[in-house]
Amino acid sequence: MKTKRLFALLVAVAMLAVAMVPAFAEEHAPVTLRFMWWGGDARAAATLDVIEAYEAAHPWVTIEPEYGSDEGYQEKLTTQLVSGTAADIIQMGTGWMPGYVASNPDYFVDFFEYPELIDTTTFAEAFLANNGQFDGHQYGLPTGISGHAFLYNTGLAETIGLNFADQYTWDDLLEMGKKVREYDDSMYLLDMGASQLNTMIVRPYLQQLTGNTVLVNDTKARGFEEADLVATLSYIKSLYDNGVIAPIEDVIPYGSDLTTDPNWIGQKYVGMFCYSSTIEPAAAACPDASFAAGKLPVAADAKDEGWYCNCPQYMIVSKASQNVEEAVSFLNFFYNDAEAAKMLTNVRSVPPTSVGQNVCAELGLLEGVAKDSVDIIQTYAGTNDLGLTTEEEVTAILEDAAVQVAYGQGTPEQIAQDTIELLDTFLASK
Amino acid sequence: MKSLTRRRYIGLLFIAPWIIGFLVLQLYPFITSLIYSFAEYNIMSSPKFIGIQNYVQLLTKDREFWNSLRVTVVYTLFTVPGKLVVALLVAVLMNKNMRGVNAIRTIYYLPSLFGGSIAVSILWKLMFQNTGIINQIIGVVGIKPVKWLGNPQTAMPVIIMQNLWQFGSAFVMFLAALKNVPSELYEAAEIDGAGRVTQFFRITLPQISSIIFFNIIMQTITALQSFTGPMVITNGGPLKATYVLGLKLYTEAFSYYKMGYACAISWVIFILIMAVTGVLFRFSSMVVYYEDKGDF
């Protein structure tokens, strides 16, 4: 009798279990998401921790990380977007996004269509409107508050008598560079590669000179005349002629990652232009020195300040994803969960959400050069030049022009003529 | 009859993987690239037919193309003869019966196992950095550090050296060819009083000339398509000094999304390779010795 009862009980439990399985499966079918990003080790470790925490809380979700360096990232991303094989969640370069949206906005999910899944009210409304929003569609969510930055060695600056704390002009920068050479002819004021020459001198200098972005998105025309470009390239030439910038042949082998240059580590350079999102690693690469974030150069008669605050990257969800809702939910956790914010801290610059900022403030992370650089960039109101000016081909043309000047291959006049010809050919294709 | 048909089907089944691979991965892209070369195509929207405009732009207006062509030709002119001379010298040295020769041959072949890999190129880049091991070595003998990768004059030799270092495949073929040279020829030459140098130029070289020719063809084709080394080590710089055609093609296609234009470049490279190969074949009968007079 006892055995019969036990058997009946077991059967009942088994039937209940069998009955529950489909219900469970129906509610939470297994989901696999792919998450693609680039960045250094610290960013990768923090992002992996967030993925792990999300998976633990949502056992039916598996997130496959795809991460590495930014080398070839965009090339891979483009082919994946076109072929419909892109990851579900993608870290996106801000400069690339306008081109993708112009080609086909259907690549991306509009986060505003999922208010029940993601809370965008934790972002400042105006910041969100200027970062990742296209014609009212929020295709990208900014990963941080950042912008151009200037990092300088405070010990050297004090010894040599350089002041980057107060606003200074491009001419002041030139004079400060000369002072560095007078102090020690093996030292240079600036460490700059091809990428920095374009983003930190050519573009802001031209913008300040003309009041326009290099290429104007609305008119699809140049925002400058030949004389403006000649003036810009001549300024770069004077920086090299006076030893303000380290010789290009010393720097160019290190590509865009100047923090690996032994001369930077060995304190042979006083400062470098970088971004709020990369300023901490740049300072960390030289542990024996103390650093501060400085102001950025603005011409006395600037028509536009040339510098502006934006974000280092966007997070987007591919519209081709089979699990859009799950991907959006994950990003809600990524941006708005306090535990996730504790893991991510400022690995993508100062967090853009109130949740992230509160957590970083509690942890004492809203201090230091990254935060200072964000505070500084927010004081400038230059025009955002994302779009045609930041397209890959234009970037290459402008970098080539600056590098030719740096190597002394031709006069600024000749190089300006060639550059304008190339830019006009580019514009004609648009 | 039935059995013959069945055998045919089985035969076709065996070669089906190759046929499918050829059709999908070679013939289809080959034909498609020709069609796209007459179109404006940015991958993200439909191609637009523009006739021969891409070719006109490439050959008459794109100064970068002519620079890339020059760079590629220089690279080929140095790597192909250089690699063949090194491979032949090492093969002659290794064509001896000495102790441990097999191990030494394997060691010489090792670099070629890595092929044009990214890892080797990264290693090469690190070696030739301003503070890399090469500058440290030359520093020991009192030579000032050289800015190998930052100077347009020295960047190309670095890329060429990486290619020369990987001479293993040519070396193995030369070694096999040397083994096939009949020993009676050398014995007869010795009796006639010919020295080692005369034997090399009068017997060895003519006997292995078909293999030399084969290696020239293969190495030339590979050199004209070079990509990995220039991409990883210098990214085509400085001042486009190492911006080979393969790299230009890649940049136009995947950085600027001018897929039609890139296809036109690929067809120009193809025609260039065909022309060079044709010229080499045209003159091969003058320098290559075939026992059967070259009849196929």
XYZ file of C-alpha atoms in Angstrom:
726
model
C 0.000 0.000 0.000
C 2.793 2.290 1.010
C 4.646 1.486 -2.202
C 1.553 2.248 -4.273
C 1.182 5.658 -2.601
C 4.825 6.461 -3.161
C 4.507 5.411 -6.794
C 1.409 7.582 -7.248
C 3.223 10.530 -5.708
C 6.196 10.078 -8.014
C 3.914 9.853 -11.051
C 2.126 13.023 -9.991
C 5.419 14.899 -9.530
C 6.672 13.648 -12.880
C 3.446 14.695 -14.644
C 3.630 18.116 -13.036
C 7.230 18.510 -14.098
C 6.420 17.453 -17.661
C 3.463 19.854 -17.711
C 5.645 22.739 -16.521
C 8.478 22.276 -18.985
C 6.622 23.551 -22.084
C 5.271 26.509 -20.103
C 8.802 27.429 -18.975
C 10.217 26.910 -22.438
C 7.489 28.982 -24.029
C 8.159 31.915 -21.734
C 11.949 31.797 -22.002
C 13.117 30.055 -25.102
C 16.920 29.947 -25.206
C 18.353 33.046 -26.813
C 21.858 33.611 -28.112
C 23.053 37.145 -28.736
C 26.308 38.312 -30.281
C 27.918 41.435 -28.847
C 30.748 43.068 -30.802
C 33.033 45.798 -29.539
C 36.602 47.050 -29.692
C 38.828 48.340 -26.938
C 41.634 47.606 -24.522
C 41.945 44.944 -21.843
C 40.203 46.928 -19.099
C 37.169 47.586 -21.302
C 37.039 43.956 -22.384
C 37.245 42.645 -18.792
C 34.504 45.015 -17.557
C 32.212 44.227 -20.488
C 32.695 40.487 -20.007
C 31.774 40.887 -16.325
C 28.550 42.649 -17.287
C 27.724 39.888 -19.762
C 28.326 37.273 -17.092
C 26.124 39.108 -14.583
C 23.325 39.439 -17.144
C 23.528 35.767 -18.074
C 23.372 34.798 -14.402
C 20.178 36.828 -13.946
C 18.735 35.660 -17.275
C 19.764 32.009 -17.590
C 18.024 31.544 -20.918
C 20.234 34.185 -22.536
C 23.716 33.458 -23.848
C 25.807 36.372 -25.040
C 28.737 35.588 -27.279
C 31.388 38.302 -27.014
C 33.285 39.342 -30.158
C 35.980 41.796 -29.214
C 39.433 42.928 -30.270
C 41.228 46.009 -31.476
C 39.787 48.700 -33.728
C 42.061 47.595 -36.602
C 39.791 46.577 -39.479
C 36.711 46.837 -37.249
C 34.748 49.103 -39.541
C 35.618 47.116 -42.650
C 34.322 43.953 -41.015
C 31.251 45.702 -39.655
C 30.268 47.111 -43.040
C 30.344 43.768 -44.788
C 28.420 42.207 -41.916
C 25.720 44.890 -41.971
C 25.315 44.572 -45.719
C 25.141 40.783 -45.661
C 22.814 40.706 -42.648
C 25.346 38.824 -40.513
C 26.202 41.594 -38.069
C 26.186 40.940 -34.343
C 22.966 41.693 -32.455
C 24.593 44.353 -30.279
C 27.331 46.463 -31.801
C 29.684 49.128 -30.529
C 29.709 51.722 -33.301
C 32.117 54.524 -34.200
C 30.454 57.923 -34.083
C 32.173 59.043 -37.286
C 30.866 56.064 -39.281
C 27.243 56.257 -38.205
C 26.093 59.171 -40.423
C 27.345 57.332 -43.528
C 25.549 54.123 -42.579
C 22.306 55.946 -41.781
C 22.481 57.864 -45.068
C 22.952 54.590 -46.961
C 20.315 52.582 -45.168
C 18.715 53.537 -41.844
C 17.080 50.114 -41.765
C 20.298 48.611 -40.459
C 19.504 49.874 -36.965
C 16.816 49.560 -34.339
C 15.242 52.816 -33.105
C 15.448 52.608 -29.312
C 12.500 54.997 -28.980
C 10.291 52.191 -30.306
C 11.013 50.116 -27.195
C 10.214 52.398 -24.229
C 8.954 49.438 -22.206
C 12.303 47.663 -22.588
C 14.865 50.436 -22.256
C 14.798 53.545 -20.126
C 16.346 56.434 -22.024
C 15.280 59.028 -19.468
C 18.510 58.388 -17.547
C 20.368 60.188 -20.366
C 20.243 63.983 -20.512
C 17.682 64.711 -23.226
C 19.789 67.271 -25.083
C 22.838 65.005 -24.982
C 20.843 62.131 -26.405
C 19.433 64.377 -29.137
C 22.963 65.294 -30.259
C 24.422 61.831 -29.984
C 23.002 58.928 -31.938
C 19.744 60.599 -32.947
C 18.964 60.903 -36.647
C 15.725 62.610 -37.745
C 14.153 61.846 -34.394
C 15.231 58.195 -34.438
C 17.554 57.089 -31.656
C 19.594 54.570 -33.632
C 22.594 54.780 -31.313
C 22.974 55.176 -27.578
C 26.079 57.115 -26.507
C 28.500 55.097 -24.387
C 29.933 58.059 -22.545
C 30.469 61.771 -22.437
C 33.720 62.684 -24.081
C 35.484 64.723 -26.663
C 38.894 65.926 -27.662
C 41.328 66.341 -24.813
C 44.810 67.567 -24.097
C 46.927 65.657 -21.594
C 50.108 67.190 -20.261
C 52.895 66.302 -17.893
C 52.435 68.722 -14.983
C 55.970 68.317 -13.655
C 57.561 69.224 -16.986
C 55.048 72.001 -17.663
C 55.788 73.597 -14.309
C 59.547 73.313 -14.706
C 59.529 74.749 -18.225
C 56.876 77.351 -17.433
C 53.984 76.220 -19.628
C 50.384 77.012 -18.835
C 47.614 74.849 -20.275
C 45.120 75.565 -17.508
C 44.076 78.887 -19.021
C 42.752 79.359 -22.518
C 45.542 79.709 -25.095
C 45.773 80.215 -28.851
C 47.467 78.242 -31.631
C 50.220 80.863 -31.612
C 50.681 80.352 -27.870
C 51.038 76.634 -28.538
C 53.833 77.363 -31.012
C 55.636 79.585 -28.498
C 55.295 76.983 -25.748
C 56.802 74.424 -28.096
C 59.807 76.668 -28.656
C 60.271 76.993 -24.899
C 60.411 73.223 -24.568
C 63.219 73.051 -27.136
C 65.108 75.806 -25.340
C 64.796 73.868 -22.110
C 65.993 70.556 -23.585
C 66.607 69.941 -27.280
C 65.888 66.233 -26.920
C 62.329 67.003 -25.803
C 59.209 68.038 -27.721
C 55.973 69.648 -26.661
C 53.706 67.356 -28.659
C 53.493 63.695 -29.586
C 51.322 63.464 -32.709
C 50.726 60.852 -35.399
C 48.800 61.112 -38.671
C 45.413 60.661 -37.042
C 46.037 63.356 -34.398
C 47.314 65.806 -37.004
C 43.970 65.574 -38.760
C 41.558 65.415 -35.835
C 43.395 67.779 -33.494
C 44.822 70.378 -35.853
C 43.538 70.304 -39.439
C 39.835 70.000 -38.616
C 39.556 72.351 -35.582
C 42.013 74.875 -37.048
C 40.078 75.083 -40.324
C 36.780 75.220 -38.470
C 37.966 78.072 -36.272
C 39.314 79.881 -39.319
C 36.191 79.601 -41.474
C 33.317 78.976 -39.090
C 32.391 75.915 -41.168
C 33.093 72.235 -40.870
C 35.699 71.020 -43.372
C 32.962 69.562 -45.578
C 29.465 70.869 -45.063
C 26.903 68.092 -44.757
C 23.894 70.130 -45.923
C 25.437 71.596 -49.076
C 27.852 68.734 -49.795
C 30.507 71.340 -50.489
C 33.824 72.420 -49.059
C 33.555 74.715 -46.053
C 36.853 76.446 -46.818
C 38.835 78.146 -49.563
C 42.290 77.194 -50.769
C 43.889 80.017 -48.764
C 42.358 78.610 -45.553
C 43.888 75.203 -46.138
C 47.227 76.755 -47.041
C 47.126 78.683 -43.739
C 46.314 75.483 -41.826
C 49.068 73.446 -43.472
C 51.523 76.333 -43.056
C 50.750 76.334 -39.343
C 51.503 72.597 -39.162
C 54.734 73.215 -41.061
C 55.748 75.878 -38.533
C 55.120 73.402 -35.706
C 57.523 70.937 -37.307
C 60.052 73.569 -38.367
C 60.251 74.798 -34.773
C 60.396 71.340 -33.237
C 57.071 71.737 -31.457
C 55.904 68.313 -32.640
C 58.194 65.291 -32.480
C 59.576 64.302 -35.932
C 56.965 62.336 -37.820
C 59.365 59.491 -38.657
C 59.823 58.897 -34.911
C 56.119 58.711 -34.234
C 54.446 57.186 -37.276
C 55.588 53.573 -36.634
C 53.340 53.590 -33.539
C 50.192 54.240 -35.596
C 47.361 55.826 -33.651
C 48.407 54.293 -30.311
C 51.018 56.806 -29.244
C 51.103 55.522 -25.676
C 53.341 52.660 -26.844
C 55.999 55.124 -28.022
C 59.006 54.718 -25.684
C 59.598 58.483 -25.887
C 56.173 59.107 -24.371
C 56.865 56.596 -21.623
C 60.316 58.129 -21.123
C 58.821 61.633 -20.665
C 60.443 63.094 -23.767
C 57.123 64.659 -24.772
C 55.303 67.179 -22.611
C 51.807 66.429 -23.852
C 49.517 64.804 -26.363
C 46.120 65.436 -27.848
C 43.771 62.521 -27.258
C 40.174 61.855 -26.212
C 38.486 61.773 -22.831
C 37.963 58.057 -23.414
C 41.684 57.426 -24.004
C 43.205 59.976 -21.641
C 43.448 57.621 -18.644
C 45.407 54.901 -20.522
C 47.664 57.626 -21.947
C 48.471 58.864 -18.451
C 48.790 55.304 -17.113
C 51.371 54.471 -19.802
C 53.771 56.814 -18.042
C 53.393 55.883 -14.359
C 56.359 57.917 -13.124
C 54.843 61.251 -14.130
C 51.851 63.253 -12.966
C 49.384 64.511 -15.539
C 46.520 66.946 -15.923
C 43.953 67.714 -18.577
C 44.511 71.056 -20.246
C 42.478 73.440 -22.316
C 42.430 73.148 -26.115
C 43.822 75.840 -28.438
C 41.404 78.387 -29.863
C 42.395 81.183 -32.241
C 41.849 84.719 -30.945
C 39.506 85.527 -33.838
C 37.905 82.090 -34.138
C 34.575 82.026 -35.994
C 33.734 78.696 -34.383
C 35.408 77.179 -31.342
C 36.171 74.025 -33.320
C 35.966 71.746 -30.260
C 32.782 70.092 -29.075
C 31.544 67.527 -26.627
C 30.166 64.254 -27.919
C 30.589 60.599 -27.075
C 33.299 58.044 -27.803
C 31.034 55.449 -29.407
C 27.418 54.374 -29.724
C 25.792 51.088 -28.851
C 23.387 49.947 -31.517
C 21.138 46.947 -32.093
C 21.070 45.449 -35.553
C 17.623 45.375 -37.129
C 18.582 42.048 -38.706
C 18.777 40.526 -35.233
C 16.410 37.632 -34.546
C 16.186 38.757 -30.929
C 15.827 42.515 -31.006
C 13.849 42.702 -27.768
C 16.358 40.616 -25.831
C 19.210 42.724 -27.222
C 17.469 45.958 -26.205
C 16.794 44.503 -22.750
C 20.456 43.676 -22.350
C 21.399 47.251 -23.225
C 18.933 48.485 -20.616
C 20.887 46.420 -18.072
C 24.176 47.662 -19.555
C 23.193 51.326 -19.153
C 20.756 51.434 -16.265
C 21.646 48.712 -13.795
C 23.692 49.894 -10.822
C 25.631 46.619 -10.621
C 26.530 46.831 -14.304
C 27.578 50.447 -13.821
C 29.873 49.361 -10.975
C 31.583 46.928 -13.331
C 31.803 49.267 -16.297
C 32.719 52.404 -14.334
C 34.495 54.726 -16.783
C 35.971 52.210 -19.243
C 34.105 54.085 -22.012
C 34.717 57.560 -20.561
C 32.400 59.324 -18.096
C 29.104 57.381 -18.129
C 26.270 59.047 -20.043
C 23.441 57.982 -17.703
C 22.539 59.315 -14.278
C 22.834 55.737 -12.964
C 26.397 55.374 -14.188
C 27.412 58.828 -13.046
C 26.009 58.254 -9.530
C 27.852 54.952 -9.215
C 31.120 56.474 -10.431
C 30.680 59.405 -8.049
C 30.153 57.004 -5.126
C 33.278 55.093 -6.128
C 35.251 58.307 -6.367
C 35.833 57.740 -10.084
C 34.466 61.071 -11.233
C 37.790 62.605 -10.478
C 41.053 62.654 -12.321
C 42.075 63.514 -15.826
C 39.166 61.809 -17.601
C 36.544 63.734 -15.651
C 38.568 66.946 -15.896
C 38.847 66.563 -19.657
C 35.088 66.072 -19.938
C 34.516 69.187 -17.832
C 36.861 71.103 -20.122
C 35.365 69.902 -23.413
C 31.901 70.846 -22.164
C 33.045 74.470 -22.002
C 33.490 74.561 -25.803
C 30.596 74.962 -28.190
C 32.117 74.185 -31.565
C 30.043 72.710 -34.375
C 29.921 68.925 -34.471
C 31.609 67.916 -37.747
C 30.467 64.293 -37.886
C 29.329 63.281 -41.353
C 31.137 63.914 -44.621
C 34.196 65.314 -42.836
C 34.648 62.145 -40.811
C 34.142 59.656 -43.637
C 37.083 57.310 -44.109
C 38.136 58.641 -47.504
C 38.109 62.256 -46.359
C 39.979 61.308 -43.212
C 42.640 59.612 -45.343
C 42.917 62.644 -47.665
C 43.349 65.082 -44.765
C 45.783 62.813 -42.938
C 47.864 62.406 -46.080
C 48.017 66.184 -46.506
C 49.212 66.722 -42.945
C 51.733 63.886 -43.168
C 53.156 65.272 -46.415
C 53.714 68.583 -44.650
C 55.273 66.759 -41.711
C 57.726 64.965 -44.014
C 58.391 68.155 -45.963
C 57.106 66.596 -49.200
C 56.046 69.730 -51.055
C 54.970 73.192 -49.998
C 51.693 73.874 -48.182
C 50.455 75.538 -51.385
C 51.128 72.463 -53.558
C 49.729 70.074 -50.975
C 46.617 72.238 -50.494
C 45.953 72.216 -54.252
C 46.242 68.424 -54.445
C 44.086 67.981 -51.359
C 41.335 70.212 -52.702
C 41.346 68.295 -55.978
C 40.883 65.021 -54.091
C 38.174 66.451 -51.831
C 36.293 67.879 -54.811
C 36.437 64.486 -56.538
C 35.063 62.923 -53.372
C 32.267 65.489 -53.137
C 31.353 64.982 -56.789
C 30.663 61.328 -56.014
C 28.151 62.251 -53.277
C 26.372 0.736 -70.452
C 24.388 1.163 -67.251
C 27.488 0.434 -65.242
C 29.458 3.041 -67.208
C 26.838 5.725 -66.486
C 26.876 4.782 -62.810
C 30.662 5.006 -62.748
C 30.433 8.422 -64.356
C 28.034 9.643 -61.689
C 30.281 8.311 -58.959
C 33.226 10.054 -60.571
C 31.298 13.294 -60.758
C 30.303 12.887 -57.131
C 33.945 12.619 -56.148
C 34.927 15.781 -57.951
C 31.725 17.631 -57.000
C 33.270 19.397 -53.946
C 35.981 20.874 -56.156
C 33.540 21.826 -58.927
C 31.136 23.464 -56.468
C 34.012 25.257 -54.751
C 35.357 26.450 -58.085
C 31.974 27.653 -59.328
C 30.944 29.413 -56.125
C 34.244 30.678 -54.764
C 36.189 31.365 -57.953
C 34.174 31.555 -61.144
C 31.224 33.469 -59.669
C 33.359 36.179 -57.981
C 35.548 36.312 -61.102
C 32.601 37.088 -63.388
C 30.832 39.289 -60.827
C 33.939 41.384 -60.282
C 34.132 42.027 -64.027
C 30.499 43.188 -64.065
C 30.950 45.356 -60.955
C 34.057 46.936 -62.458
C 31.693 48.752 -64.842
C 29.471 49.948 -62.015
C 29.359 52.404 -59.179
C 28.716 50.154 -56.224
C 29.125 51.011 -52.552
C 27.957 47.630 -51.163
C 25.103 49.273 -49.250
C 22.983 50.138 -52.288
C 22.373 48.623 -55.731
C 25.136 48.870 -58.332
C 24.722 51.552 -61.017
C 26.178 50.899 -64.479
C 28.663 53.609 -65.468
C 30.473 52.033 -68.415
C 34.255 52.308 -68.416
C 34.307 55.292 -66.059
C 36.099 53.366 -63.282
C 38.880 52.393 -65.679
C 39.158 55.934 -67.064
C 39.352 57.365 -63.533
C 41.901 54.746 -62.506
C 44.211 55.079 -65.475
C 43.968 58.792 -66.197
C 43.093 60.607 -62.966
C 44.132 58.521 -59.988
C 47.749 59.452 -59.211
C 47.699 57.068 -56.274
C 47.189 54.153 -58.668
C 50.377 54.920 -60.584
C 52.278 55.248 -57.312
C 50.891 51.885 -56.164
C 51.800 50.305 -59.505
C 55.355 51.642 -59.207
C 55.624 50.407 -55.605
C 54.316 46.969 -56.583
C 56.731 46.675 -59.510
C 59.689 47.698 -57.311
C 58.609 45.174 -54.690
C 58.337 42.446 -57.338
C 61.659 43.307 -58.982
C 63.475 42.970 -55.674
C 61.636 40.070 -54.062
C 61.441 37.649 -56.986
C 65.125 37.566 -58.053
C 66.270 38.023 -54.442
C 64.214 35.143 -53.154
C 65.214 32.857 -56.021
C 68.938 33.581 -55.625
C 68.796 32.965 -51.865
C 66.686 29.810 -52.320
C 69.018 28.452 -55.016
C 72.159 29.158 -53.005
C 70.763 27.450 -49.929
C 69.497 24.538 -52.034
C 72.966 24.042 -53.567
C 74.527 24.115 -50.093
C 71.926 21.692 -48.756
C 72.327 19.321 -51.704
C 75.145 17.552 -49.965
C 75.323 14.360 -48.010
C 76.382 15.629 -44.654
C 75.405 14.813 -41.125
C 72.149 16.408 -39.946
C 71.346 17.813 -43.388
C 67.666 16.864 -43.115
C 67.292 18.803 -39.873
C 68.992 21.837 -41.401
C 66.738 21.639 -44.480
C 63.698 21.572 -42.198
C 64.940 24.621 -40.302
C 65.374 26.541 -43.550
C 61.868 25.629 -44.597
C 60.262 26.628 -41.290
C 59.711 30.345 -42.050
C 57.647 29.398 -45.091
C 55.273 27.364 -42.967
C 54.046 30.642 -41.486
C 53.238 31.903 -44.976
C 52.159 35.531 -45.213
C 50.680 35.314 -41.759
C 49.644 38.257 -39.636
C 51.702 36.943 -36.707
C 54.950 37.043 -38.687
C 54.175 40.546 -39.913
C 53.471 41.787 -36.382
C 56.721 40.236 -35.208
C 58.549 41.902 -38.106
C 56.996 45.240 -37.195
C 58.155 44.910 -33.588
C 61.661 43.907 -34.673
C 62.032 46.999 -36.848
C 60.514 49.539 -34.441
C 62.767 52.433 -33.415
C 63.647 50.551 -30.234
C 63.284 47.075 -31.757
C 65.798 44.271 -31.676
C 67.338 45.143 -35.047
C 68.354 48.601 -33.852
C 69.627 47.081 -30.624
C 71.795 44.620 -32.564
C 73.276 47.241 -34.877
C 73.770 49.454 -31.843
C 76.178 46.865 -30.413
C 78.536 47.484 -33.328
C 78.188 51.232 -32.968
C 75.680 51.922 -35.742
C 73.106 54.612 -34.954
C 69.469 53.481 -34.754
C 67.653 53.550 -38.088
C 64.031 54.707 -38.335
C 63.183 51.686 -40.437
C 59.412 52.078 -40.516
C 59.256 55.867 -40.290
C 61.501 56.599 -43.251
C 60.013 56.166 -46.756
C 63.429 55.003 -48.033
C 63.842 52.170 -45.524
C 60.246 50.990 -45.113
C 60.185 49.149 -48.448
C 63.427 47.217 -47.775
C 61.888 46.014 -44.495
C 58.860 44.647 -46.347
C 61.095 43.079 -48.995
C 63.261 41.413 -46.352
C 60.214 39.820 -44.772
C 59.364 38.265 -48.121
C 62.927 37.104 -48.791
C 63.071 35.420 -45.390
C 60.271 33.089 -46.477
C 62.089 31.351 -49.347
C 61.263 27.790 -48.231
C 58.895 26.724 -51.002
C 61.265 27.817 -53.784
C 64.125 26.191 -51.880
C 62.356 22.821 -51.656
C 61.633 22.836 -55.387
C 65.220 23.728 -56.233
C 66.473 20.982 -53.967
C 64.225 18.427 -55.679
C 65.405 19.648 -59.093
C 69.081 19.459 -58.072
C 68.588 15.866 -56.961
C 67.308 15.020 -60.445
C 70.353 16.274 -62.322
C 72.100 13.119 -63.658
C 75.419 12.588 -61.869
C 76.992 11.275 -65.115
C 76.948 14.809 -66.489
C 79.128 16.033 -63.628
C 81.441 12.997 -63.962
C 81.882 13.640 -67.703
C 82.500 17.338 -67.042
C 85.107 16.535 -64.416
C 86.932 14.238 -66.843
C 86.885 17.095 -69.353
C 88.485 19.308 -66.708
C 85.503 21.573 -65.924
C 85.673 23.293 -62.536
C 82.848 23.652 -60.001
C 81.772 27.062 -61.251
C 81.707 25.928 -64.884
C 79.732 22.842 -63.879
C 77.219 25.015 -62.065
C 76.648 27.368 -64.981
C 76.944 24.788 -67.794
C 75.204 21.800 -66.214
C 73.264 22.655 -63.072
C 71.521 25.826 -64.220
C 70.404 24.474 -67.638
C 69.230 21.246 -66.041
C 67.045 22.998 -63.467
C 66.016 25.880 -65.745
C 62.427 24.646 -66.013
C 62.102 24.750 -62.216
C 63.703 28.206 -62.126
C 61.157 29.319 -64.691
C 58.295 27.800 -62.701
C 59.494 29.538 -59.541
C 59.812 32.870 -61.360
C 56.222 32.604 -62.574
C 54.807 31.622 -59.190
C 56.822 34.149 -57.193
C 55.961 36.945 -59.629
C 52.255 36.234 -59.357
C 52.493 36.149 -55.554
C 54.525 39.374 -55.418
C 52.093 41.242 -57.658
C 49.289 40.235 -55.277
C 51.169 41.115 -52.058
C 49.077 42.473 -49.205
C 49.661 41.171 -45.675
C 53.167 42.498 -45.014
C 52.550 46.043 -46.293
C 49.185 46.125 -44.521
C 50.362 45.008 -41.096
C 53.896 46.366 -40.974
C 53.465 49.850 -42.458
C 49.818 50.100 -43.551
C 51.118 51.337 -46.890
C 53.126 54.200 -45.416
C 55.047 56.240 -44.768
C 54.052 58.608 -47.559
C 52.540 55.649 -49.474
C 56.038 54.200 -49.933
C 54.698 50.674 -49.399
C 51.175 51.206 -50.699
C 51.077 48.195 -53.019
C 48.202 47.572 -55.429
C 46.697 44.884 -53.206
C 46.469 47.360 -50.351
C 44.949 50.046 -52.554
C 42.370 47.560 -53.768
C 41.486 46.624 -50.181
C 41.263 50.264 -49.047
C 39.027 51.292 -51.924
C 36.748 48.298 -51.353
C 36.494 48.053 -47.592
C 37.445 51.485 -46.252
C 35.873 53.707 -48.893
C 33.216 51.208 -50.068
C 34.014 51.833 -53.744
C 33.504 48.206 -54.638
C 33.104 48.865 -58.369
C 36.323 50.852 -58.443
C 38.123 48.156 -56.458
C 36.913 45.534 -58.941
C 38.377 47.629 -61.763
C 41.711 47.663 -59.879
C 41.551 43.897 -59.455
C 41.037 43.486 -63.203
C 43.965 45.746 -63.965
C 46.101 43.619 -61.613
C 44.805 40.499 -63.355
C 45.680 41.878 -66.789
C 49.099 42.916 -65.491
C 49.761 39.422 -64.160
C 48.593 37.864 -67.429
C 50.818 40.218 -69.432
C 53.898 39.542 -67.297
C 53.264 35.795 -67.387
C 52.740 35.934 -71.161
C 56.021 37.779 -71.682
C 57.857 35.288 -69.462
C 56.434 32.361 -71.417
C 57.276 34.067 -74.705
C 60.937 34.252 -73.773
C 61.074 30.981 -71.833
C 62.067 28.921 -74.896
C 65.234 31.005 -75.164
C 66.477 30.236 -71.659
C 64.658 27.147 -70.447
C 65.946 23.704 -71.354
C 63.371 20.944 -71.899
C 64.570 17.475 -72.730
C 61.504 16.970 -74.953
C 61.977 20.418 -76.570
C 59.106 21.762 -74.568
C 56.417 19.818 -76.408
C 53.392 19.193 -74.216
